[in-house]
Coordinates of C-alpha atoms and ligand atoms in Angstrom, one line a residue:
X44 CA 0.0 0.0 0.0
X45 CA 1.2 3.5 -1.0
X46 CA 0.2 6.7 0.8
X47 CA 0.6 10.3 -0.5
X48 CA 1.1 11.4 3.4
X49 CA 2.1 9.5 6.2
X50 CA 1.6 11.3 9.8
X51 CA 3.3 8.5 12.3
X52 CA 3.4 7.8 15.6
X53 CA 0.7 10.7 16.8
X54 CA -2.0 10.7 19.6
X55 CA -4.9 10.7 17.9
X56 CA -7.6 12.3 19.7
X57 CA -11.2 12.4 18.8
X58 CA -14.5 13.2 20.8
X59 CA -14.4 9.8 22.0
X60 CA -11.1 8.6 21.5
X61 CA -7.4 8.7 22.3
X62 CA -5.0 6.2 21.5
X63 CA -1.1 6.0 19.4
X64 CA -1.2 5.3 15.6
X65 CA -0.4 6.5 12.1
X66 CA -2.9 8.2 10.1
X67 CA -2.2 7.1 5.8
X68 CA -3.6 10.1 3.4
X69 CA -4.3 9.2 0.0
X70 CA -6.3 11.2 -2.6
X71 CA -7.1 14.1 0.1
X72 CA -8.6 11.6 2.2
X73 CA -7.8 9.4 5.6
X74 CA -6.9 5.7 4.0
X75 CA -5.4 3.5 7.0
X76 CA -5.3 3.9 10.5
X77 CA -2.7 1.9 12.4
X78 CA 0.7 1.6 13.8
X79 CA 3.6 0.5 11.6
X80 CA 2.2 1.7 8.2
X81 CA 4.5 1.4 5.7
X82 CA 6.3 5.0 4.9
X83 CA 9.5 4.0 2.1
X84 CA 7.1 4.4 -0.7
X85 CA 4.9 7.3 0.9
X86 CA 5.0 10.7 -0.8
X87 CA 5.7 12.8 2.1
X88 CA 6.1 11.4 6.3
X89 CA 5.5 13.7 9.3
X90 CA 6.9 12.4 12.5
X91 CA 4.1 13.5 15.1
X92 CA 5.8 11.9 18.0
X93 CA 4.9 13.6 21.2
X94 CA 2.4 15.4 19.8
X95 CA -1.6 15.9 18.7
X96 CA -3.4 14.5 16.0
X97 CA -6.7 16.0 15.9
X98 CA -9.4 16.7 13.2
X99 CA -9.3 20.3 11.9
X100 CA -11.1 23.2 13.9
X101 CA -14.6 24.0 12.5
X102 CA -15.7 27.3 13.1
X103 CA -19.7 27.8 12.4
X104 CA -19.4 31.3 13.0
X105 CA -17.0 33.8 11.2
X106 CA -18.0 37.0 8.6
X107 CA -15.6 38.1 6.6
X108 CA -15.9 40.6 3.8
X109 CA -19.5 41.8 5.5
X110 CA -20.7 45.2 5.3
X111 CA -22.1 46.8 8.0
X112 CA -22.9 50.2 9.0
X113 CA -21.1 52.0 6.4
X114 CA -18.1 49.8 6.3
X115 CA -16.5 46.4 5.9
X116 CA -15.1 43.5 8.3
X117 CA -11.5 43.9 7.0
X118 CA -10.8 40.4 6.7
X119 CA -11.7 39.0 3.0
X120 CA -12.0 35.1 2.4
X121 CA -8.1 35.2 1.7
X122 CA -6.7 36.4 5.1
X123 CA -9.4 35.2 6.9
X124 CA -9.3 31.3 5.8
X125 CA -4.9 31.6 6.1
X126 CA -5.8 33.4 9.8
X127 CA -7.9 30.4 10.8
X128 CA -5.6 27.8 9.2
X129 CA -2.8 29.1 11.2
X130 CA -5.1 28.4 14.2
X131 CA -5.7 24.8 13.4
X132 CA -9.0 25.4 11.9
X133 CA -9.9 23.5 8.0
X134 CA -13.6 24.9 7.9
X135 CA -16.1 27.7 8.1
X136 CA -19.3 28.7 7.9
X137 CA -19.6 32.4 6.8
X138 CA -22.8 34.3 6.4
X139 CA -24.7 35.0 3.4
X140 CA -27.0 38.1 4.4
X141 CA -30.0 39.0 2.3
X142 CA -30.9 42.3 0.9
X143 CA -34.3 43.3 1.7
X144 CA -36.6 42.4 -1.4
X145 CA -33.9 40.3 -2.7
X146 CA -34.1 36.8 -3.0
X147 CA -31.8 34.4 -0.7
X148 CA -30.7 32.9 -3.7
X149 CA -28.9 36.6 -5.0
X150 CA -27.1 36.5 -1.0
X151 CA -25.5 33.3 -2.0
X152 CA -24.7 33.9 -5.3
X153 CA -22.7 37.2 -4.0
X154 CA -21.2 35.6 -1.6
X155 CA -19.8 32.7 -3.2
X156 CA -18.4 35.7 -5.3
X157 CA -16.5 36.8 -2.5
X158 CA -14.8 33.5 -1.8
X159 CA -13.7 32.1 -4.7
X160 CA -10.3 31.6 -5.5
X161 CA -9.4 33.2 -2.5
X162 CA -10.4 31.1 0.5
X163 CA -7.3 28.7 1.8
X164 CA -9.5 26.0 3.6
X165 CA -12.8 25.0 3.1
X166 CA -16.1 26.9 3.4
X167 CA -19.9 26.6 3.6
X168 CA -22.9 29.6 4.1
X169 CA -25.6 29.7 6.2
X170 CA -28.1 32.6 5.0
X171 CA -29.4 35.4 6.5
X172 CA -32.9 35.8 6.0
X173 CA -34.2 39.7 6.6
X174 CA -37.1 39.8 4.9
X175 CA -39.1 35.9 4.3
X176 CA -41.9 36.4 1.7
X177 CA -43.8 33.8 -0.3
X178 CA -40.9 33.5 -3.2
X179 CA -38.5 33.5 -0.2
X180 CA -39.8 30.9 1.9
X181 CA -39.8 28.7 -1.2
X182 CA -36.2 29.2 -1.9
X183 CA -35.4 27.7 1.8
X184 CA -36.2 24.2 0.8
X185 CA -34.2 24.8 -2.7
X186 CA -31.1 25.8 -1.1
X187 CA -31.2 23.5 2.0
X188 CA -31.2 20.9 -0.9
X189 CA -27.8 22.9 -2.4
X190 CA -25.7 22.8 1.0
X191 CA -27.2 25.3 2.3
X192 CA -28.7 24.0 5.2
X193 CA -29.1 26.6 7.7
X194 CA -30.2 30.1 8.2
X195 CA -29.9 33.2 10.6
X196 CA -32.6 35.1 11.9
X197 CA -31.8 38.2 14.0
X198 CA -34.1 39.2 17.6
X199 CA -32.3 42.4 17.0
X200 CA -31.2 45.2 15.3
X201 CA -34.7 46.8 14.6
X202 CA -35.1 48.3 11.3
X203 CA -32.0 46.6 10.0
X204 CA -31.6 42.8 10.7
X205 CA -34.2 41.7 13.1
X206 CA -37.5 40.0 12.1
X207 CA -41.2 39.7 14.0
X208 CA -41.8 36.5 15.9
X209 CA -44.1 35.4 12.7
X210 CA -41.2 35.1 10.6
X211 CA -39.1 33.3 12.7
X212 CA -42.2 31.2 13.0
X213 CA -42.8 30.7 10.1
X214 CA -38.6 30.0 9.0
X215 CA -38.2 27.6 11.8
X216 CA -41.6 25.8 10.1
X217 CA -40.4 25.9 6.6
X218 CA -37.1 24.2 8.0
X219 CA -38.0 21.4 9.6
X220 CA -40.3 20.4 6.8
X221 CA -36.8 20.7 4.9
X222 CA -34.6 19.6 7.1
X223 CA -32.9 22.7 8.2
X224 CA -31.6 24.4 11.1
X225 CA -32.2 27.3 12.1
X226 CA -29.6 29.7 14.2
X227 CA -30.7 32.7 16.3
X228 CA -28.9 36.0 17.7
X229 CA -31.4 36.2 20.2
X230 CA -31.4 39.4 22.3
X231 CA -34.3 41.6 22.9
X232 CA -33.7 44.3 20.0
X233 CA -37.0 46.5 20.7
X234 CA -36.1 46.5 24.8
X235 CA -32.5 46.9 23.8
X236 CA -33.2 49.8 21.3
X237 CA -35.4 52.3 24.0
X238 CA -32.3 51.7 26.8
X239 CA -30.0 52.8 24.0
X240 CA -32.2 55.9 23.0
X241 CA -32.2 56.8 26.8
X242 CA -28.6 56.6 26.8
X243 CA -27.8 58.8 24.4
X244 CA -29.9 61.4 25.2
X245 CA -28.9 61.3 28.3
X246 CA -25.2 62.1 27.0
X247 CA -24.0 58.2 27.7
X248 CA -22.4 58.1 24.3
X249 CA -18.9 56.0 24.9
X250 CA -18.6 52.7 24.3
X251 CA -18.9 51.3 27.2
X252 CA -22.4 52.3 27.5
X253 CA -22.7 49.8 24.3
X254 CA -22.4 47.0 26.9
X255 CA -24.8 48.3 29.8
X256 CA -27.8 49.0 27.0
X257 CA -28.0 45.9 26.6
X258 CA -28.7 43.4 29.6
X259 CA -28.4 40.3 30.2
X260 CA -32.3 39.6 30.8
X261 CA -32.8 40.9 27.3
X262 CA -30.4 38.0 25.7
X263 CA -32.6 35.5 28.8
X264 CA -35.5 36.5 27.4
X265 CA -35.0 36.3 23.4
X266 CA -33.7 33.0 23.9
X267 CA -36.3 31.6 25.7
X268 CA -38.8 32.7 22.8
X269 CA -36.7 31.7 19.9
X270 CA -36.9 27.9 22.4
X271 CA -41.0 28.3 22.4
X272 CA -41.4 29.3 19.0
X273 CA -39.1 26.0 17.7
X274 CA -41.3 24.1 19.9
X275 CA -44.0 25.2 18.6
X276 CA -42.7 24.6 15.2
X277 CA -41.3 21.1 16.4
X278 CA -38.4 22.6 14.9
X279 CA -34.4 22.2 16.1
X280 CA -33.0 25.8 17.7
X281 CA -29.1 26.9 17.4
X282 CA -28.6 29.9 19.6
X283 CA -25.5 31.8 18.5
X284 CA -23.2 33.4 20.6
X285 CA -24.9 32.8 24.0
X286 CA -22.9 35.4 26.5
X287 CA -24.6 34.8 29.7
X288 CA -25.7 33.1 32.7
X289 CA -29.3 34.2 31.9
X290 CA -29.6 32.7 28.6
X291 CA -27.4 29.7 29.7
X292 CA -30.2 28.5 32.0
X293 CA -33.3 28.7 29.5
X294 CA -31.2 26.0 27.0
X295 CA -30.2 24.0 30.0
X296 CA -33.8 24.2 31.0
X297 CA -34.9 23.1 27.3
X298 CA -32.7 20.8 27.0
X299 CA -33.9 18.9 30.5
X300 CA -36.8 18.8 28.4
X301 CA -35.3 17.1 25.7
X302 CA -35.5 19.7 22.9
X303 CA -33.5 19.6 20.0
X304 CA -32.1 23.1 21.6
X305 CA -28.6 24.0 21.1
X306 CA -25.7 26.9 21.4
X307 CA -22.6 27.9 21.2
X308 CA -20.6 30.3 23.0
X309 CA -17.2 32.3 21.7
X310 CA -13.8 32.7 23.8
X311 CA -14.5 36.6 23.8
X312 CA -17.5 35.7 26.5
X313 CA -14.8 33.1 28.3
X314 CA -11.7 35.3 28.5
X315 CA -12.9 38.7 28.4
X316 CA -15.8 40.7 30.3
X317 CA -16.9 44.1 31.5
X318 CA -13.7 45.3 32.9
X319 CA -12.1 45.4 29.5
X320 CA -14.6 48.1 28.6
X321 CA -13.1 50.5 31.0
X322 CA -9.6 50.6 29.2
X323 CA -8.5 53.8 28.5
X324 CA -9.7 56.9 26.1
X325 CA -11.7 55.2 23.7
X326 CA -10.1 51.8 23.6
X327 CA -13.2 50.1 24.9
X328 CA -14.0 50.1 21.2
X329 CA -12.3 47.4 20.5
X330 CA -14.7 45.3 22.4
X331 CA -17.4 46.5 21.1
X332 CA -19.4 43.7 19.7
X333 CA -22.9 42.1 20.5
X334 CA -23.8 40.5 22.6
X335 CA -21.9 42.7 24.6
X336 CA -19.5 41.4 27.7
X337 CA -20.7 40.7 30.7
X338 CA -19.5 40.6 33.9
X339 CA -16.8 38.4 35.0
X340 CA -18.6 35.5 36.9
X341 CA -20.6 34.6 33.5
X342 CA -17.3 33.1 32.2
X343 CA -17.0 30.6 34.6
X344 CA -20.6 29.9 33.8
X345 CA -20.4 28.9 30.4
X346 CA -17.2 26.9 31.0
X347 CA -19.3 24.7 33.1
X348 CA -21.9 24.7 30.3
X349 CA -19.2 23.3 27.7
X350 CA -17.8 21.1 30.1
X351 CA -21.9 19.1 30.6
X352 CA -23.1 20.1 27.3
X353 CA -25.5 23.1 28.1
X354 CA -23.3 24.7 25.3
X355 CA -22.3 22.1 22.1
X356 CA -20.1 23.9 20.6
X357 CA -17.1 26.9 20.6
X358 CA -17.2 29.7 17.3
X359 CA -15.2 32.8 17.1
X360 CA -18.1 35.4 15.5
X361 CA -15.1 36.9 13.5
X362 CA -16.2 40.0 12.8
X363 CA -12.7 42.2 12.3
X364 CA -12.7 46.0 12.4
X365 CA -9.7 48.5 13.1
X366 CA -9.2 50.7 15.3
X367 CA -8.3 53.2 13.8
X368 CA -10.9 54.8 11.6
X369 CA -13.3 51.9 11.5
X370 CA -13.4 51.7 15.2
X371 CA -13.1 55.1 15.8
X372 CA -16.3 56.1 13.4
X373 CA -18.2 56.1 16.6
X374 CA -15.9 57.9 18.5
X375 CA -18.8 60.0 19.9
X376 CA -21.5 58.3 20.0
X377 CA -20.9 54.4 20.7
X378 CA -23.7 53.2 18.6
X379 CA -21.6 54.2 15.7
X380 CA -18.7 51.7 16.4
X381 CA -19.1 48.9 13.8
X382 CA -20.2 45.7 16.1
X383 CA -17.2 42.9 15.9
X384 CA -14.2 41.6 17.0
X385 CA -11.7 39.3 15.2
X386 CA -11.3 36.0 16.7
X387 CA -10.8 33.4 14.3
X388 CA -7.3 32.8 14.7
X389 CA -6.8 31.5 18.7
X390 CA -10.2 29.6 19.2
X391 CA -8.2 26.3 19.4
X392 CA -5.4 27.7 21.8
X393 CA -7.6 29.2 23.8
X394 CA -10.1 26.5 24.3
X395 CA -7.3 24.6 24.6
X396 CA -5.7 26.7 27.6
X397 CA -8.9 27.2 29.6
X398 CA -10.7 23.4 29.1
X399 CA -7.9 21.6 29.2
X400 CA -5.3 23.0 31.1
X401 CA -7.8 24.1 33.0
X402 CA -8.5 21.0 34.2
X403 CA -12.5 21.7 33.2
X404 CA -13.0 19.3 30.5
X405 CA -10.9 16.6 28.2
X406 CA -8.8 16.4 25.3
X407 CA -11.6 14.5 23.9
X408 CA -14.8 17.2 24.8
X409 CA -12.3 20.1 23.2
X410 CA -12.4 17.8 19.7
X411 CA -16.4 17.4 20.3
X412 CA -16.7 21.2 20.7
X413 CA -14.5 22.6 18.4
X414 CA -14.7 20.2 15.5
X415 CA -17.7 17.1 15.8
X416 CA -20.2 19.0 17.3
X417 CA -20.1 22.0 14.8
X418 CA -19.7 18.9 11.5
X419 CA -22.8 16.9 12.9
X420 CA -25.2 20.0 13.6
X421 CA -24.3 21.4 10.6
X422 CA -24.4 18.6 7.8
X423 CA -20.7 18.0 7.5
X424 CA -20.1 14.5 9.6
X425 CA -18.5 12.4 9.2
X426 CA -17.0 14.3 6.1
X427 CA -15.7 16.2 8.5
X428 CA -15.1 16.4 12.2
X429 CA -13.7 13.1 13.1
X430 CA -10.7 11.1 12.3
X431 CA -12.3 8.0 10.3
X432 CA -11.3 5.9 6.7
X433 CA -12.9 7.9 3.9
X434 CA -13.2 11.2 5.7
X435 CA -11.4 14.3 4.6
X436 CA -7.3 14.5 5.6
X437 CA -8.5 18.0 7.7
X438 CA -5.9 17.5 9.9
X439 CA -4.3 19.5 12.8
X440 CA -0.7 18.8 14.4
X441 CA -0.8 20.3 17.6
X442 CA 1.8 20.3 20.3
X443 CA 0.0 20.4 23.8
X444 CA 3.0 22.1 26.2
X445 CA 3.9 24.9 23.3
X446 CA 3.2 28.1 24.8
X447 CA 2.2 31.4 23.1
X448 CA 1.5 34.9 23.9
X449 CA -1.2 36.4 21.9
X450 CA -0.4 39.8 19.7
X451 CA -1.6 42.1 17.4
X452 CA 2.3 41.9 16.6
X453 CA 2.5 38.5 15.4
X454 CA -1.1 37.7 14.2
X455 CA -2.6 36.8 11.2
X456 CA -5.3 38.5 11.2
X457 CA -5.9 41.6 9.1
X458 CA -6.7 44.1 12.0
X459 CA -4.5 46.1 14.3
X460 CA -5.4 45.1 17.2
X461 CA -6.1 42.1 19.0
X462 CA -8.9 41.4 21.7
X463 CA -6.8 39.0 23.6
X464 CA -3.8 40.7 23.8
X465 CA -1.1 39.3 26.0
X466 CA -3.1 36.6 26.9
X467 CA -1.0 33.4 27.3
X468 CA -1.7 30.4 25.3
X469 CA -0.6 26.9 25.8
X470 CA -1.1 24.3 23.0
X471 CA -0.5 25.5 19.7
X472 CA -1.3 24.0 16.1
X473 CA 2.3 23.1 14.3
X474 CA 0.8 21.4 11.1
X475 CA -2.9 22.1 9.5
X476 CA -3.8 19.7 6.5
X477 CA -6.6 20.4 4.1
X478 CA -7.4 17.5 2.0
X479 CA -4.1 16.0 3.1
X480 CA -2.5 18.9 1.6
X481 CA 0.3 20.9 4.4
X482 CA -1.3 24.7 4.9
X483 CA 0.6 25.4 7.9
X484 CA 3.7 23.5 8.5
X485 CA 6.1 24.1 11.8
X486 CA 3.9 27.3 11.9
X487 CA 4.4 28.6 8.4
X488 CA 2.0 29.1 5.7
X489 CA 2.8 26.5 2.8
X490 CA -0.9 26.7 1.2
X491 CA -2.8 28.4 -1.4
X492 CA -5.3 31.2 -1.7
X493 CA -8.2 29.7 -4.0
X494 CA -7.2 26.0 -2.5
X495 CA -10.7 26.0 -0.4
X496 CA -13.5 24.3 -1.8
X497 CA -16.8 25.2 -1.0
X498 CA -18.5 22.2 1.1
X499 CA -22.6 21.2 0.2
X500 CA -23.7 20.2 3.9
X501 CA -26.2 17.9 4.2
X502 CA -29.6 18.2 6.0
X503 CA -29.8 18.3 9.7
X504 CA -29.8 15.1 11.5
X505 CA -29.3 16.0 15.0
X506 CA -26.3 15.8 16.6
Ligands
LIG725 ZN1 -22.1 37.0 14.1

């Protein structure tokens, strides 16, 4: 037996298992699995001895190249996808956001435009729905049947993004018939939007005050209706970036129940919190994103919830903007600071660091949460997300004891600053394959821009 790529002598790790062997590539995919395969006739051998061999990160939750309010994230599907390679991750799952009036069909059409021949890993859409007519709701079932099998409806954002409870109805019906999943930013935008007025006439204008407009209850309370209305539809619920104890408890509570409720969490909401919006002058900007931070006991929180599964899964909401001049557009009135912070990059570190390290959860639950939970809920298993014959060489290299400090200096990422800044990382990915093809090797980029393929995902089966 010949292989292309031999990886020998690695832990393999996977959400259930952990045991010594060599992992054969051939044609982009895993072909043998098994000590003492034969490497004098292999292509290419990587000695993993000592260290991780792990399927690639999947992160469900990134935008690059998106507009919003007047401006764009500043990473594009080139440096975002070689900024999430170099953090051990092989997939994403951008956004395609409709235009109101348009059809969903034109969102995915432009943004397939954006990442071709530019995207270094592989990558997949869910659509934004803003407006669901007729001709709209029709197209659901059409695209879920093209890989596009899930959708974002927004609880906020009035006037812009967010939709009545009849359309989310009426989206989370239309999926299940199809087989689709539907995935909610579920705060309270109306609430949200008469604190913020308040604010701001009451001169509260820096960003900071972007934070305390918008509570906790608010995020409690949207997620507990976007639960009842999936129940009602007997439809599945993904809640995205869940930030707080309030809204932990209504998916624990639904899931008790045995609902097909889910969410995910981001390491913004487990490293960072309120405090870091009192750095100095206007620096608080660069945490502006929503939902906002909260204070610090959440974090320990939603560590618990990843650790028994309240939370499934870990996604970075990449969502870059500079500091300077895109940042600093609101530097007078915080509600003018374009919402996001970049992430994609440390996800695996930093999970790494905090479950592992941190003696909260095991090798094993990191793979589930940052790789096999994301491919099963979202129609790429066992494609992706595991380490089995036939599925795709997405494959990440990681030494467990390398440390790193995290930089605006020395990332990837095209924004000048970093949100974790200092922060000390230990586990680092040394070798990222895509299709059994080196993209980062001993922590240098070796791929291609245009490389990534654009995945189909299946229709939800649960998890
Ligand atoms: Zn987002």
């Amino acid at each position: 037996m010949r292989f292309d790529t031999v990886i020998r002598n690695g832990t393999v790790v996977t959400a259930t298992d952990t045991y010594i062997s060599d992992i054969g590539i051939s044609g982009g995919r895993i072909a043998a699995i098994a000590l003492g395969l034969p490497i004098e006739n292999a292509g290419k051998v990587i000695d993993a001895t000592g260290l991780l061999v792990m399927p690639g990160g999947i992160d469900v939750h990134t935008h690059l190249d998106m507009p919003f309010g007047g401006t764009t994230s500043t990473d594009d599907f080139e440096t975002g996808t070689i900024a999430a390679a170099f953090g051990g991750t092989t997939t994403l799952i951008d956004f395609a956001i409709q235009t109101k009036g348009h059809s969903l069909r034109q969102a995915f059409d432009t943004w397939m435009k954006k990442a071709d021949r530019k995207a270094a890993i592989d990558y997949a859409f869910h659509c934004i729905i803003t407006d669901l007519g007729a001709a709209q709701l029709e197209e659901m079932g059409a695209l879920i049947g093209e890989g596009v099998s899930s959708f974002k409806l927004f609880m906020a954002y009035p006037g812009v993004l967010m939709v009545d409870d009849a359309t989310i109805f009426r989206a989370m019906s239309q999926a299940a018939k199809f087989g689709g999943l539907i995935c909610m930013h579920a705060e309270n935008g109306g609430a949200i939007d008469v604190i913020v007025q308040k604010a701001l006439a009451e001169g509260k204008k820096s960003p900071k005050y972007h934070a305390l407009t918008r509570p906790t209850t608010a995020e409690g309370e949207a997620t507990s209706r976007a639960i009842a209305l999936a129940e009602m539809a007997g439809a599945p619920v993904y809640i995205v970036h869940l930030s707080c104890n309030d809204a932990l408890e209504k998916v624990r509570e639904a899931r008790d129940r045995d609902l097909p409720a889910y969410a995910e969490t981001c390491p913004q909401y487990l490293y960072l919190s309120l405090d870091n919006m009192d750095a100095p002058g206007f620096e608080g900007a660069k945490y502006v994103f929503t939902p906002p931070l909260r204070e610090k006991w959440h974090q320990e929180k939603l560590w618990q919830g990843l650790a028994h599964d309240t939370l499934q899964v870990v996604s970075t909401d990449h969502c870059p903007f500079c500091f300077k001049e895109q940042k600093e557009m609101g530097r007078d009135d915080f509600t003018k600071i374009p919402n996001g912070g970049p992430g994609i990059e440390h996800r695996l570190s930093l999970i790494y660091t905090g479950g592992v390290h941190g003696g909260r959860f095991s090798p094993n639950r990191f793979v589930q949460l940052v790789a096999t939970a994301p491919a099963k809920l979202f129609g790429l298993f066992p494609r992706k997300g595991t380490i089995a014959i036939g599925s795709d060489a997405d494959l990440v290299i990681f030494d467990p004891n390398q440390e790193q400090t995290i930089s605006a200096a020395t990332h990837h990422m095209r924004v000048d600053y970093s949100m974790f800044e200092g922060i000390r990382v230990k586990g680092v990915p040394k070798t990222v394959l895509s299709h059994g093809r080196p993209v980062i090797e001993n922590g240098i980029f070796v791929g291609k821009a245009g490389s990534g393929e654009f995945v189909r995902r299946q229709r939800y089966a649960g998890i």
